[in-house]
Short mmCIF file of C-alpha atoms in Angstrom, two decimals:
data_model
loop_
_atom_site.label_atom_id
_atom_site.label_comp_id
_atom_site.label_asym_id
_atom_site.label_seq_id
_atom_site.Cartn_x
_atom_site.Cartn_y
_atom_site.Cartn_z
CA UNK A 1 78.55 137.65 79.52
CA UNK A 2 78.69 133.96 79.56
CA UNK A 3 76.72 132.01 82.74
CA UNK A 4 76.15 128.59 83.32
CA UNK A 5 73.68 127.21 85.96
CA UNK A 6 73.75 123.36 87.46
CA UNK A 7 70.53 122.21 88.14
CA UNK A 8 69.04 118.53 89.41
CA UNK A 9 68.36 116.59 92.41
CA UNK A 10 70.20 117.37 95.64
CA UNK A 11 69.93 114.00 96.83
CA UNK A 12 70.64 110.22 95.13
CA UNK A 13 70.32 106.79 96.73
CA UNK A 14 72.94 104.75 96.03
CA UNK A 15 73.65 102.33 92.95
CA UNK A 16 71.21 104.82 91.46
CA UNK A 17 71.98 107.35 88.76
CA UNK A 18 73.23 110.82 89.19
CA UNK A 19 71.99 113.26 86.80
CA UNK A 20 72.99 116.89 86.07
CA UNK A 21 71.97 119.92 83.78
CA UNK A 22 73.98 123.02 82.94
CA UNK A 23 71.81 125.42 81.34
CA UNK A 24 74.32 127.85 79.38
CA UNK A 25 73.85 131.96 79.04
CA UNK A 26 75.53 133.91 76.62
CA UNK A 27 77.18 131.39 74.36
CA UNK A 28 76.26 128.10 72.07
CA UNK A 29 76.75 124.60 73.10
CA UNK A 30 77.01 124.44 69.92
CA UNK A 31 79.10 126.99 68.85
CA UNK A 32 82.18 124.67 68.22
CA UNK A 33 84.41 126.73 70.38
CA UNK A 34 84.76 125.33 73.38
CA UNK A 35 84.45 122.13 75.76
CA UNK A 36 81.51 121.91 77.36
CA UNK A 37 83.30 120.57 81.37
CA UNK A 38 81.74 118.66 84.05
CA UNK A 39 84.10 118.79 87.88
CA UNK A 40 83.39 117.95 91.03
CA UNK A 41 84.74 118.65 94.77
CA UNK A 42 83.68 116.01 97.44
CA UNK A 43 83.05 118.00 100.68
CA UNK A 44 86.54 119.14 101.85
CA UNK A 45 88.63 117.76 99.29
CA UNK A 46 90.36 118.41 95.73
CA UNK A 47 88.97 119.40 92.68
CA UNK A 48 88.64 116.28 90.01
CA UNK A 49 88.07 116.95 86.07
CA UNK A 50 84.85 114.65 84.94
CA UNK A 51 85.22 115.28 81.45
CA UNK A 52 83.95 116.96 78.52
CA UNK A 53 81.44 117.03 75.43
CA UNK A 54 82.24 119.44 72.15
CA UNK A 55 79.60 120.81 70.14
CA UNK A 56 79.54 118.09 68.13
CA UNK A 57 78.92 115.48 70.31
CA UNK A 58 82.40 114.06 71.07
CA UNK A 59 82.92 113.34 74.42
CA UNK A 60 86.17 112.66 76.89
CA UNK A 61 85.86 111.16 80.67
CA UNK A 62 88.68 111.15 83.37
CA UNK A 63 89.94 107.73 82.97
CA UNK A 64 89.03 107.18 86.43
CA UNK A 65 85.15 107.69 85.91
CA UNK A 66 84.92 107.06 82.10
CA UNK A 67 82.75 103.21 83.09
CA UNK A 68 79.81 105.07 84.78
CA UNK A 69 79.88 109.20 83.09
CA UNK A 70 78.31 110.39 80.34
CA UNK A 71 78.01 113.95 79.44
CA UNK A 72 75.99 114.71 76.32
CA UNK A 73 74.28 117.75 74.72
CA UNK A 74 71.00 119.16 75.60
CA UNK A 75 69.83 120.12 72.25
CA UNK A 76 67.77 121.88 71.19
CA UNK A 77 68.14 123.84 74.47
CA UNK A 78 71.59 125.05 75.23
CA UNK A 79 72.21 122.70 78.01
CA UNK A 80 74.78 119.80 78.61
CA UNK A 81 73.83 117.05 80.99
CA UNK A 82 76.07 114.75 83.20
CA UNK A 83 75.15 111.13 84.19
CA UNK A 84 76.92 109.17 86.77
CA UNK A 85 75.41 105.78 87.17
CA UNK A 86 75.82 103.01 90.35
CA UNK A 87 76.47 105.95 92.59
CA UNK A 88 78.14 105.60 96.14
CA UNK A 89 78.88 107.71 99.48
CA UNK A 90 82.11 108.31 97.62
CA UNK A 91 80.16 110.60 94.48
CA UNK A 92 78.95 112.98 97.18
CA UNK A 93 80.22 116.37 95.89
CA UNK A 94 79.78 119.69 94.68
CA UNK A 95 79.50 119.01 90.78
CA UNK A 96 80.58 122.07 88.63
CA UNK A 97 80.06 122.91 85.01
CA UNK A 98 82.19 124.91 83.36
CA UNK A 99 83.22 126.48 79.66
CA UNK A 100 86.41 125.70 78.33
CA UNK A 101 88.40 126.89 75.48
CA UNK A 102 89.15 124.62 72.38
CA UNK A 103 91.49 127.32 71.60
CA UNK A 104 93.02 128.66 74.60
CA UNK A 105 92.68 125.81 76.98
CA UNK A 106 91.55 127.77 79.96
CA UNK A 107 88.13 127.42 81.87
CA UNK A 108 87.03 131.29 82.18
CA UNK A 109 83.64 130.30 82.70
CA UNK A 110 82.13 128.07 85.93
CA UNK A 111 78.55 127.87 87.28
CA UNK A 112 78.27 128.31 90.85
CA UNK A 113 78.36 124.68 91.75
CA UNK A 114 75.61 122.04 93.01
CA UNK A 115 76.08 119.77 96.07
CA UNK A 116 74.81 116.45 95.49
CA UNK A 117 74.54 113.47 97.76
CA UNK A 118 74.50 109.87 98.17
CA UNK A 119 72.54 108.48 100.87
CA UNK A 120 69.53 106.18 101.61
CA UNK B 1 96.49 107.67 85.25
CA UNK B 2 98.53 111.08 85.51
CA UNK B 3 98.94 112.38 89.31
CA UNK B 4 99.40 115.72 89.14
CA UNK B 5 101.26 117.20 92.63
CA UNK B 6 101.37 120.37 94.62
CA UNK B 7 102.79 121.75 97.90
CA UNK B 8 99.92 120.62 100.64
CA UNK B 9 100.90 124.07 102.19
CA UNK B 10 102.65 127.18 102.32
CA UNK B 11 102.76 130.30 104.29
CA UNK B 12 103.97 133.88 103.45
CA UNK B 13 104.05 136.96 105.45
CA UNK B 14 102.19 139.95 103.74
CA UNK B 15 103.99 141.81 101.49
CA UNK B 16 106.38 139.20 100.28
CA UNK B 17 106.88 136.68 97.42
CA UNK B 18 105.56 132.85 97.25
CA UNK B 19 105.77 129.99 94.15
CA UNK B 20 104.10 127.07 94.08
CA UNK B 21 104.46 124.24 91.61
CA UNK B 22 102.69 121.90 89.95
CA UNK B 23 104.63 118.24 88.83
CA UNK B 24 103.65 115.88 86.70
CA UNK B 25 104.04 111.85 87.28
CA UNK B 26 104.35 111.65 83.50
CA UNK B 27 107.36 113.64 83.60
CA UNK B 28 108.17 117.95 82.73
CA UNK B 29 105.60 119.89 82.55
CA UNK B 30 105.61 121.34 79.12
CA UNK B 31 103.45 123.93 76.58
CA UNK B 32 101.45 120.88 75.97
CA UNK B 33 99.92 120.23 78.92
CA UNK B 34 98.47 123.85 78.95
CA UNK B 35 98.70 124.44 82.62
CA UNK B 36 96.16 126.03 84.17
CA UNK B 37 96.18 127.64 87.81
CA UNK B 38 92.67 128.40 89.76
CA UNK B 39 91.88 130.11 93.39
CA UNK B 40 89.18 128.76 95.72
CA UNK B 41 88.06 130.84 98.56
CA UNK B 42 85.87 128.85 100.94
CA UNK B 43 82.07 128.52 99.77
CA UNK B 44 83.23 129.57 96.68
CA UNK B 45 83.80 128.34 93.16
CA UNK B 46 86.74 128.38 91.37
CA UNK B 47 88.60 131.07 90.41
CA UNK B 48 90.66 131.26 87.13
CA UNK B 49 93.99 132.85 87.27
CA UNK B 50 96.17 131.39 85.00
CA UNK B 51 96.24 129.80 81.82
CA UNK B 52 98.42 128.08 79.20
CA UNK B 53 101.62 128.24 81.62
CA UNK B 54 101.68 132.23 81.95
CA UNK B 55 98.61 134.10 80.25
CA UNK B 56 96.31 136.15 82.65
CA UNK B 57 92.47 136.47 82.56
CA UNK B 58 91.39 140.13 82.75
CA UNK B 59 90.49 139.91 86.05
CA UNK B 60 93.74 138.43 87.64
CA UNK B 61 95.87 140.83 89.42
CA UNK B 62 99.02 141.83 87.82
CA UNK B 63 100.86 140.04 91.17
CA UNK B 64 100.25 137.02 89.72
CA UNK B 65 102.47 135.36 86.79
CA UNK B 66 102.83 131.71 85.82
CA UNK B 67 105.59 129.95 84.57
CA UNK B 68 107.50 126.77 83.43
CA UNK B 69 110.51 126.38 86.66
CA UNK B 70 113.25 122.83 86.76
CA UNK B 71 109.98 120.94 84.92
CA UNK B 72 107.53 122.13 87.13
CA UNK B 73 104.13 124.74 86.28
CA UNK B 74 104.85 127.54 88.90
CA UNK B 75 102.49 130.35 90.20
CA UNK B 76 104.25 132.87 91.75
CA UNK B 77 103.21 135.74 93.74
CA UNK B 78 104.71 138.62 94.40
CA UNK B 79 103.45 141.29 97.12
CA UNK B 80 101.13 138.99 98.46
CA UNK B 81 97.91 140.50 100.06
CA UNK B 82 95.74 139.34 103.15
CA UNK B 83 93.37 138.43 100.49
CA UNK B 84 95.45 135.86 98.76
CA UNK B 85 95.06 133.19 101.50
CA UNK B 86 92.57 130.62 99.35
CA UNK B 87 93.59 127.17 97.78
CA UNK B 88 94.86 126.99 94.86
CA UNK B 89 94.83 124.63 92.21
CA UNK B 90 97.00 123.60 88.81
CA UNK B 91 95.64 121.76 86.24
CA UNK B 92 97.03 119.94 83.10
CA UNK B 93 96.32 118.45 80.34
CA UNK B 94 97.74 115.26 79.04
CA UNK B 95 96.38 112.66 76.51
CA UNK B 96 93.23 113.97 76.03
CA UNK B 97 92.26 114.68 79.83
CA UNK B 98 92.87 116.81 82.35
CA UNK B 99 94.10 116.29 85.50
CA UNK B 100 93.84 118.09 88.96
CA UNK B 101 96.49 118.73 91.61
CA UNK B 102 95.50 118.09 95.32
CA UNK B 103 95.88 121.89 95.93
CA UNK B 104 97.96 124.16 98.18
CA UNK B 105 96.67 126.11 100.76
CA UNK B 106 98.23 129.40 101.05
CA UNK B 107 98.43 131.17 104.71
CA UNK B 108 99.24 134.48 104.72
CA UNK B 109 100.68 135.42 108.03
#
């Protein structure tokens, strides 16, 4: 059974950087199957796709975000990190990691989420 | 940058059938864009329901099907349950990234 876990600071001042680990159960980050997904939810809105790393290091960012993300691989532990620099109010959010498909295109596999915020 | 939209809202009486669709700015939906349909309960995360216009995970009840309607991603269900009131979400894919809809919230009353 395949488990992710988001883990990092709850809290970020702003124009500082936001960083992020998923720590992965049950499959490889760098088994070469699947997209290794970063999403977020600010507090009582939509869900918004971050982007993705594969196994091999190749990476793709929501056009939106793509000047200030980076999500990379954590090896040799089977982790993926996101960084989100010059943060603002506007990054608060739950940030979610999630497994996704290379083959099937679906995300079957999402950690259980991480609030972080922005504030001084 | 795509916009991907959805019904704000809708509302169904128990027992009966709702669809909601997902549209594209870039134009019909298609097999390409691998449409994807989720279900968020509050303080939860995420649920996956659909994938790749109609394929079900194993946990997604058999009342749920997706499919491809007038160039739309639809999710329709049919003998909707109390416990289908949630959000839920499409997403697609399209040129190399994937794009939320804002979401509909489903009342079931």
């Amino acid at each position: 059974q395949v488990q992710l876990q988001e883990s990092g600071p709850g809290l970020v001042k702003p124009s500082e950087t936001l960083s992020l680990t998923c720590t992965v159960s049950g499959a490889s980050v760098s088994g070469g199957r699947d997209y290794w997904t970063w999403i977020r939810q600010p507090p009582g809105k939509g869900l918004e796709w971050i982007g993705h790393v594969y196994y091999s290091g190749n990476t793709f960012y929501s056009p939106s975000l793509k000047s200030r993300v980076t999500i990379s691989l954590g090896a040799p532990k089977n982790q993926f990190s996101l960084k989100v620099t010059s943060v603002t109010a506007a990054d608060t959010a739950v940030y979610y990691c999630a497994r996704a498909s290379v083959v099937l295109r679906n995300f079957d596999n999402w950690g259980q989420g991480a609030l972080v915020t922005v504030s001084s | 940058q795509t916009v991907v939209t959805q019904e704000p809202s809708l509302t169904v009486s128990p027992g009966g059938t709702v669809t909601l669709t997902c549209a594209s700015s870039t134009g019909a939906v298609s097999s390409g864009n691998y449409p994807n349909w989720f279900q968020q309960k509050p303080g939860q995360a995420p649920r996956p329901l659909i994938y790749s216009i109609s394929y079900k995970h194993s946990w997604t009840p058999a009342r749920y099907s997706g499919s491809l309607l007038g160039g739309k991603a639809a999710l329709t269900l049919s003998g909707v349950q109390p416990e289908d009131e949630a959000e839920y979400y499409c997403l697609i894919y399209y040129g190399g990234a994937w794009f939320f809809g804002g979401g509909t919230k489903l009342t079931v009353l």
